[in-house]
PDB file of C-alpha atoms and ligand atoms in Angstrom:
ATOM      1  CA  UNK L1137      22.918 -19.687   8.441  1.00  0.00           C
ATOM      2  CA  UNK L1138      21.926 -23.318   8.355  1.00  0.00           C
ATOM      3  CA  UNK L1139      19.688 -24.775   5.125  1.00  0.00           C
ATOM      4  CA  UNK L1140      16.890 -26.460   5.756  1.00  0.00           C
ATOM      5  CA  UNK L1141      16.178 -28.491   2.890  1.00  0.00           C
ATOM      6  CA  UNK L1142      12.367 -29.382   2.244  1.00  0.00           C
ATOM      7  CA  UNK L1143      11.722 -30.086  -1.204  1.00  0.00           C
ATOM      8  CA  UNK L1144       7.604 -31.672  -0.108  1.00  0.00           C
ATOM      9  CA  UNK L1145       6.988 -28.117   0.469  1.00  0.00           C
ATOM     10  CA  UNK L1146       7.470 -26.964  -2.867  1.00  0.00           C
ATOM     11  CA  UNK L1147       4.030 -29.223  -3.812  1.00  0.00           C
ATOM     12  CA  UNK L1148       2.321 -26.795  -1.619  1.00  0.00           C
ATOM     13  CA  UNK L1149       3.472 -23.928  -2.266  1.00  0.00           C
ATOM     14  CA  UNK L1150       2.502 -24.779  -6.110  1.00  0.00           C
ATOM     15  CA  UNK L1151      -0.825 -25.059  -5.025  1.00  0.00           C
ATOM     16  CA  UNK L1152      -1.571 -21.849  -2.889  1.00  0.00           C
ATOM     17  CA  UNK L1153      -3.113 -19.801  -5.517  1.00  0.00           C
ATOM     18  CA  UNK L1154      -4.225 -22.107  -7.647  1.00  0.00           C
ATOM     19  CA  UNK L1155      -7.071 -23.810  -5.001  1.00  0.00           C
ATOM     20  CA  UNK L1156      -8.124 -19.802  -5.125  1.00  0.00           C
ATOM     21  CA  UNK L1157     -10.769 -18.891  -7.430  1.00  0.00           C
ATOM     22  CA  UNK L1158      -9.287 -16.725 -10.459  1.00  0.00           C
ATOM     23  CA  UNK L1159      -8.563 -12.881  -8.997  1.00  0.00           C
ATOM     24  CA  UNK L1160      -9.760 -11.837 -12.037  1.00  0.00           C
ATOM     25  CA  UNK L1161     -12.942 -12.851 -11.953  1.00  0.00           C
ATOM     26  CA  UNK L1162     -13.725 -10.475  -8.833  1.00  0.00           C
ATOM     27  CA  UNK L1163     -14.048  -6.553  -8.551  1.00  0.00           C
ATOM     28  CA  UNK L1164     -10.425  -5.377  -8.014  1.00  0.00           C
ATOM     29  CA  UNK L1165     -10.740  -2.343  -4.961  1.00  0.00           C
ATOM     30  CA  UNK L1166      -8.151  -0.542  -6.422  1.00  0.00           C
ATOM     31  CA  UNK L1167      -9.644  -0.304  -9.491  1.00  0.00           C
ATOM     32  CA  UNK L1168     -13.028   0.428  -8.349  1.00  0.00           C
ATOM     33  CA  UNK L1169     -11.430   3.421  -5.419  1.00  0.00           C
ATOM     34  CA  UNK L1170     -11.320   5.971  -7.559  1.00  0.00           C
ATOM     35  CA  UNK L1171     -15.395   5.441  -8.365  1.00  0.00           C
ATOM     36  CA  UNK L1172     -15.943   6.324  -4.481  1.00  0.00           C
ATOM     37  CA  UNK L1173     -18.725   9.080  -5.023  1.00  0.00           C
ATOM     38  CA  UNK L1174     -16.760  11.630  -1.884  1.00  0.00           C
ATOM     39  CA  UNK L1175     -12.945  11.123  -1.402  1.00  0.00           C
ATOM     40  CA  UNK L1176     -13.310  10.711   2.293  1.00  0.00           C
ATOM     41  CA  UNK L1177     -15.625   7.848   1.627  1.00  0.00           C
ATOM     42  CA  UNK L1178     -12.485   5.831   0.643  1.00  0.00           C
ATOM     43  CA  UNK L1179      -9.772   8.159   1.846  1.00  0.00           C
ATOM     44  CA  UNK L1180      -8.803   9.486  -1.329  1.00  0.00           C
ATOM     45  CA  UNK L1181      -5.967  11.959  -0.637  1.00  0.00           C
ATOM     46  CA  UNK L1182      -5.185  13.062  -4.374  1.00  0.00           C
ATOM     47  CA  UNK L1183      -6.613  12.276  -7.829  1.00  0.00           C
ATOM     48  CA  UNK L1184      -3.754  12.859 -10.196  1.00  0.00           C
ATOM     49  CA  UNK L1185      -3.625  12.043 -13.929  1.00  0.00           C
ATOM     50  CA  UNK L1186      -2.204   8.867 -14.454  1.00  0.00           C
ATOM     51  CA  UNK L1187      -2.530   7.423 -10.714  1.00  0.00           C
ATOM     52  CA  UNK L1188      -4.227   8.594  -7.671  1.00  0.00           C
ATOM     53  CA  UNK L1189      -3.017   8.620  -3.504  1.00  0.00           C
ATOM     54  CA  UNK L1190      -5.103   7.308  -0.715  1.00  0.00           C
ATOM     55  CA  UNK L1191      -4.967   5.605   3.059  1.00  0.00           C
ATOM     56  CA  UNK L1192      -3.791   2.006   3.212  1.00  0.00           C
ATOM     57  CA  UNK L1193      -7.116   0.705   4.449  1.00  0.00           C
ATOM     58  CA  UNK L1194      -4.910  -1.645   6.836  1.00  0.00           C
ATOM     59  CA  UNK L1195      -2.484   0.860   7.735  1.00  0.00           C
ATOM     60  CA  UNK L1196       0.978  -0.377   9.553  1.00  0.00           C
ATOM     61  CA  UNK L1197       1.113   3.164  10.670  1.00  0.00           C
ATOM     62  CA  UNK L1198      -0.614   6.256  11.059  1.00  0.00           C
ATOM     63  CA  UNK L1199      -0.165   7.841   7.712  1.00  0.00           C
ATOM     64  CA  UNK L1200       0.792   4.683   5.719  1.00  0.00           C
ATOM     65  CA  UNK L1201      -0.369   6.101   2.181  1.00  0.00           C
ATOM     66  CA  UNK L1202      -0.422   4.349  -0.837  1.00  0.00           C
ATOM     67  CA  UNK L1203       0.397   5.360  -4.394  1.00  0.00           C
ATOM     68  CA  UNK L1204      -1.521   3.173  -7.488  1.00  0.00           C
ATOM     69  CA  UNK L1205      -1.329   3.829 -11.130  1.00  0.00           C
ATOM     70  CA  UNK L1206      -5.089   3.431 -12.299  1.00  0.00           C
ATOM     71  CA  UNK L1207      -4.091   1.022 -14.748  1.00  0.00           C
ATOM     72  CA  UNK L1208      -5.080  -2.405 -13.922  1.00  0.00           C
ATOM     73  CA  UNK L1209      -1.497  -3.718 -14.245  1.00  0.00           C
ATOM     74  CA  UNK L1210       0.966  -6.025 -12.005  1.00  0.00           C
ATOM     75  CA  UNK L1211       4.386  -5.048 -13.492  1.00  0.00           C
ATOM     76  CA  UNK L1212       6.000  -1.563 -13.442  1.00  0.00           C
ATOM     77  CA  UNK L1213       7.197  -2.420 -17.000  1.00  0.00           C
ATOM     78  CA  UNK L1214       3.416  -2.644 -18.479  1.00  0.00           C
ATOM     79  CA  UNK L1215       3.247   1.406 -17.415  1.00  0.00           C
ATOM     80  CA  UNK L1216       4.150   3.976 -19.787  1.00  0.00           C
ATOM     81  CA  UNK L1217       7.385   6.529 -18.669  1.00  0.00           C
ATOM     82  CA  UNK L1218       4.319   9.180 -17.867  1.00  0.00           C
ATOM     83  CA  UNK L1219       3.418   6.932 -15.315  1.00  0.00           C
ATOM     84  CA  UNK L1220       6.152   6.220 -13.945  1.00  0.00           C
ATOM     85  CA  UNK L1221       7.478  10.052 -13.976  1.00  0.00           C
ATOM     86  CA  UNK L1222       3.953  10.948 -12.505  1.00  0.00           C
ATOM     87  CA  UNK L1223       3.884   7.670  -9.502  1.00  0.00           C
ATOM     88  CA  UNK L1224       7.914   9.268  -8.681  1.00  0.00           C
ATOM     89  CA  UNK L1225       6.383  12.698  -8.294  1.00  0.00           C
ATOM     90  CA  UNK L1226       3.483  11.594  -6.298  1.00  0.00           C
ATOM     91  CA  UNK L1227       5.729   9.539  -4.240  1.00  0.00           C
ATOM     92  CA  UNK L1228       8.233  12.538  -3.240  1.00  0.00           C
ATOM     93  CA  UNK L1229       5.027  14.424  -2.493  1.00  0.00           C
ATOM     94  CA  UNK L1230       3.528  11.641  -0.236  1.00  0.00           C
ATOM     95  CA  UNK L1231       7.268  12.149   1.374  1.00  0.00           C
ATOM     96  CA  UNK L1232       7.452  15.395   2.203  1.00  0.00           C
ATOM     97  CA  UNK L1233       3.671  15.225   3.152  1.00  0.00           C
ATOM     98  CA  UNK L1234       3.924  12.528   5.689  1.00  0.00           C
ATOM     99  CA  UNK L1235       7.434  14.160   7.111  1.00  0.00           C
ATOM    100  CA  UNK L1236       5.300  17.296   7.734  1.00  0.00           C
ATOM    101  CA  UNK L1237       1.949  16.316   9.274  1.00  0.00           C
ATOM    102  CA  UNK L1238       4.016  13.011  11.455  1.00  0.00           C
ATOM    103  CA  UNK L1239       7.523  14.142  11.763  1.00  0.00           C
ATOM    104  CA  UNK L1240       8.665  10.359  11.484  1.00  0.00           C
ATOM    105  CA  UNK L1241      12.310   9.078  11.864  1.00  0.00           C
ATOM    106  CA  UNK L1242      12.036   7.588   8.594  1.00  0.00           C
ATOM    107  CA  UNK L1243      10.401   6.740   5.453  1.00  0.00           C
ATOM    108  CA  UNK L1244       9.682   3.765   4.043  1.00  0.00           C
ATOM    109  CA  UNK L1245       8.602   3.971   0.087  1.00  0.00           C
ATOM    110  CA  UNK L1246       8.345   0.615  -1.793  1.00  0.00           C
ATOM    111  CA  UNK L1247       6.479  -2.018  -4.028  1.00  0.00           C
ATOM    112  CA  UNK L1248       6.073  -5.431  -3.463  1.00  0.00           C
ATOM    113  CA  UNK L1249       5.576  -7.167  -6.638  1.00  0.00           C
ATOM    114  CA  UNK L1250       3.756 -10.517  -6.619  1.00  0.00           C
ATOM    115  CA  UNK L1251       2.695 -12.713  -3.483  1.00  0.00           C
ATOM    116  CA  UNK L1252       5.876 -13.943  -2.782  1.00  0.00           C
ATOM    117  CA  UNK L1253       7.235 -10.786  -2.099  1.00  0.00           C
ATOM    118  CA  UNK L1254       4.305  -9.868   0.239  1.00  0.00           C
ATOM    119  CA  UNK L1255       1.866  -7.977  -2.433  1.00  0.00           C
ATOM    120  CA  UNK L1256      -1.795  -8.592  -0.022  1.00  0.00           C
ATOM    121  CA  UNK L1257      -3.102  -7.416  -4.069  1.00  0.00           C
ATOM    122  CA  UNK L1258      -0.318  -8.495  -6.916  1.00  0.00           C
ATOM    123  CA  UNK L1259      -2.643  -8.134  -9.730  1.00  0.00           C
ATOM    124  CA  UNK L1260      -2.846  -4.179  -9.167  1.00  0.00           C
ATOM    125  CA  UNK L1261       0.514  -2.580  -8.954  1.00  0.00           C
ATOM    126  CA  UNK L1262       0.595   0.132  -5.495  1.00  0.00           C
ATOM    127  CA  UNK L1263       3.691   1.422  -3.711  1.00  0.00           C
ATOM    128  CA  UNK L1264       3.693   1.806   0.029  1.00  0.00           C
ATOM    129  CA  UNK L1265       4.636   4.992   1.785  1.00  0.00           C
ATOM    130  CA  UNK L1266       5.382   4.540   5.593  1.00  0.00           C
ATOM    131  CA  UNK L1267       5.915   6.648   8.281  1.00  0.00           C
ATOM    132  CA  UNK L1268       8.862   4.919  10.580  1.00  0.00           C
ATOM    133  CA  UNK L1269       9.306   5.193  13.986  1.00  0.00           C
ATOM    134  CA  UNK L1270      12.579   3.424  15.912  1.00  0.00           C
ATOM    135  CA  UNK L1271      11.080   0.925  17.966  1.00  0.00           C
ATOM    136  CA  UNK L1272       7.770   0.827  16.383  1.00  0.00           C
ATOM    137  CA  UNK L1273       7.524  -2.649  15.920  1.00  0.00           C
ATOM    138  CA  UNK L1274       6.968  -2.450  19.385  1.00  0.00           C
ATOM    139  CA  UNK L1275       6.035  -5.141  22.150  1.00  0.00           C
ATOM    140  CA  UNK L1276       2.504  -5.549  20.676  1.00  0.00           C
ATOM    141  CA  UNK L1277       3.253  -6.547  17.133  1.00  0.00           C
ATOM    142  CA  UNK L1278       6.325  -8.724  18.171  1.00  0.00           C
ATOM    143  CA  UNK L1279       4.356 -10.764  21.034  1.00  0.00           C
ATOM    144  CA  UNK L1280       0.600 -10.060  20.514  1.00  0.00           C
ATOM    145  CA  UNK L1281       0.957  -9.958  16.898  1.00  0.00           C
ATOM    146  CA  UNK L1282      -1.315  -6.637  17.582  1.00  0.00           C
ATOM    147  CA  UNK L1283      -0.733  -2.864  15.599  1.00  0.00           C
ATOM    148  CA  UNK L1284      -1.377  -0.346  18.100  1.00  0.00           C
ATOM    149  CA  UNK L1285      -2.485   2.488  15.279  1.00  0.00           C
ATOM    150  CA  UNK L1286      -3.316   5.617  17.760  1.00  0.00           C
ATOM    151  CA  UNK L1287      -5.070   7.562  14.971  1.00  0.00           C
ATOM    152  CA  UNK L1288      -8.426   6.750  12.840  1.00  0.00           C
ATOM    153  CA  UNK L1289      -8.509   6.801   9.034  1.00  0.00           C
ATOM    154  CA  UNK L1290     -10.702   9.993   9.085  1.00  0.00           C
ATOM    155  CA  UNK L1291      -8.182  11.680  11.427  1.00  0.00           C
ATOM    156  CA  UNK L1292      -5.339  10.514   9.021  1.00  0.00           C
ATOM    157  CA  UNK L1293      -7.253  11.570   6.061  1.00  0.00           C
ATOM    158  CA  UNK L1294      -7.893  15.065   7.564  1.00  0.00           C
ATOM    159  CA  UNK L1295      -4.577  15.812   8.182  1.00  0.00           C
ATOM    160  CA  UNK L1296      -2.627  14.443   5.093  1.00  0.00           C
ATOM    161  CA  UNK L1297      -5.763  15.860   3.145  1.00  0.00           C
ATOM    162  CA  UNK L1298      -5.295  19.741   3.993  1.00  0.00           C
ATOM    163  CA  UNK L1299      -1.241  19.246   3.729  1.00  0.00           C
ATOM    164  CA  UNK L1300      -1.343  17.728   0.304  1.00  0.00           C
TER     165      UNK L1300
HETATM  166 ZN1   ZN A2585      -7.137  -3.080 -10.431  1.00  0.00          ZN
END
């Protein structure tokens, strides 16, 4: 692999979040999700004790579920081991939920922690659960930069719903 060296960059890369007004300053949605008066009105799919389950509002798939600790934190160490013993159970569930109501060819279950690693929210802590297809990043998203998602977040909802 060849190295392209580009030090200038690093000037604006420093400055890509800090032009942005401060993220704290503004409603955070997965803190204010579990306040939705009716589950399906933000596609809650479970309200557990120490975190809750609902529809990635942006899905990358049908199904593509999301686990979040209702704890306003960015780091997995700032959660207590209840938490974390409580996200891992809600995260095998979301598993064998998603393998049941999509049949997928795989799973993929994973945080990404800060912007740099592709967090679209890194102030709020969430792991991604992802029904896989081979081939699904198919002709559209490579070319058109397009997801085709067949299904509609009530659909999704409906069906994950009544397996959970
Ligand atoms: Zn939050």
């Amino acid at each position: 692999m060849d190295t392209l060296w580009a030090p200038w960059r690093s000037s604006y890369v420093n400055a890509i979040g800090k032009s942005e007004e401060n993220p704290e300053d503004k409603e955070c949605v997965f803190c204010s999700a579990p306040n939705a008066a009716r589950d399906i009105d933000r596609y809650i799919i479970h309200r557990g004790k120490m975190a809750f389950v609902i529809l990635n509002l942006y899905p990358y798939s049908n199904g593509h579920l999301l686990v979040i600790p209702y704890q306003h934190v960015s780091d997995l160490s700032q959660l207590d081991s209840e938490t974390h013993h409580e996200i891992m159970d809600l995260l095998v569930k979301g598993q064998a939920v998603l393998q049941q109501v999509y049949n997928p060819q795989g799973i993929n279950i994973g945080a990404n922690l800060g912007a740099a690693a592709g967090a679209g929210i890194d102030q709020h802590l969430h792991f991604h659960i992802l029904p896989r297809w081979i081939a699904d990043v198919n002709f559209m998203t490579a070319i058109g930069k397009t997801r085709v998602i067949p299904e509609s977040l009530e659909e999704s909802w409906e069906k994950i719903r009544a397996a959970w």
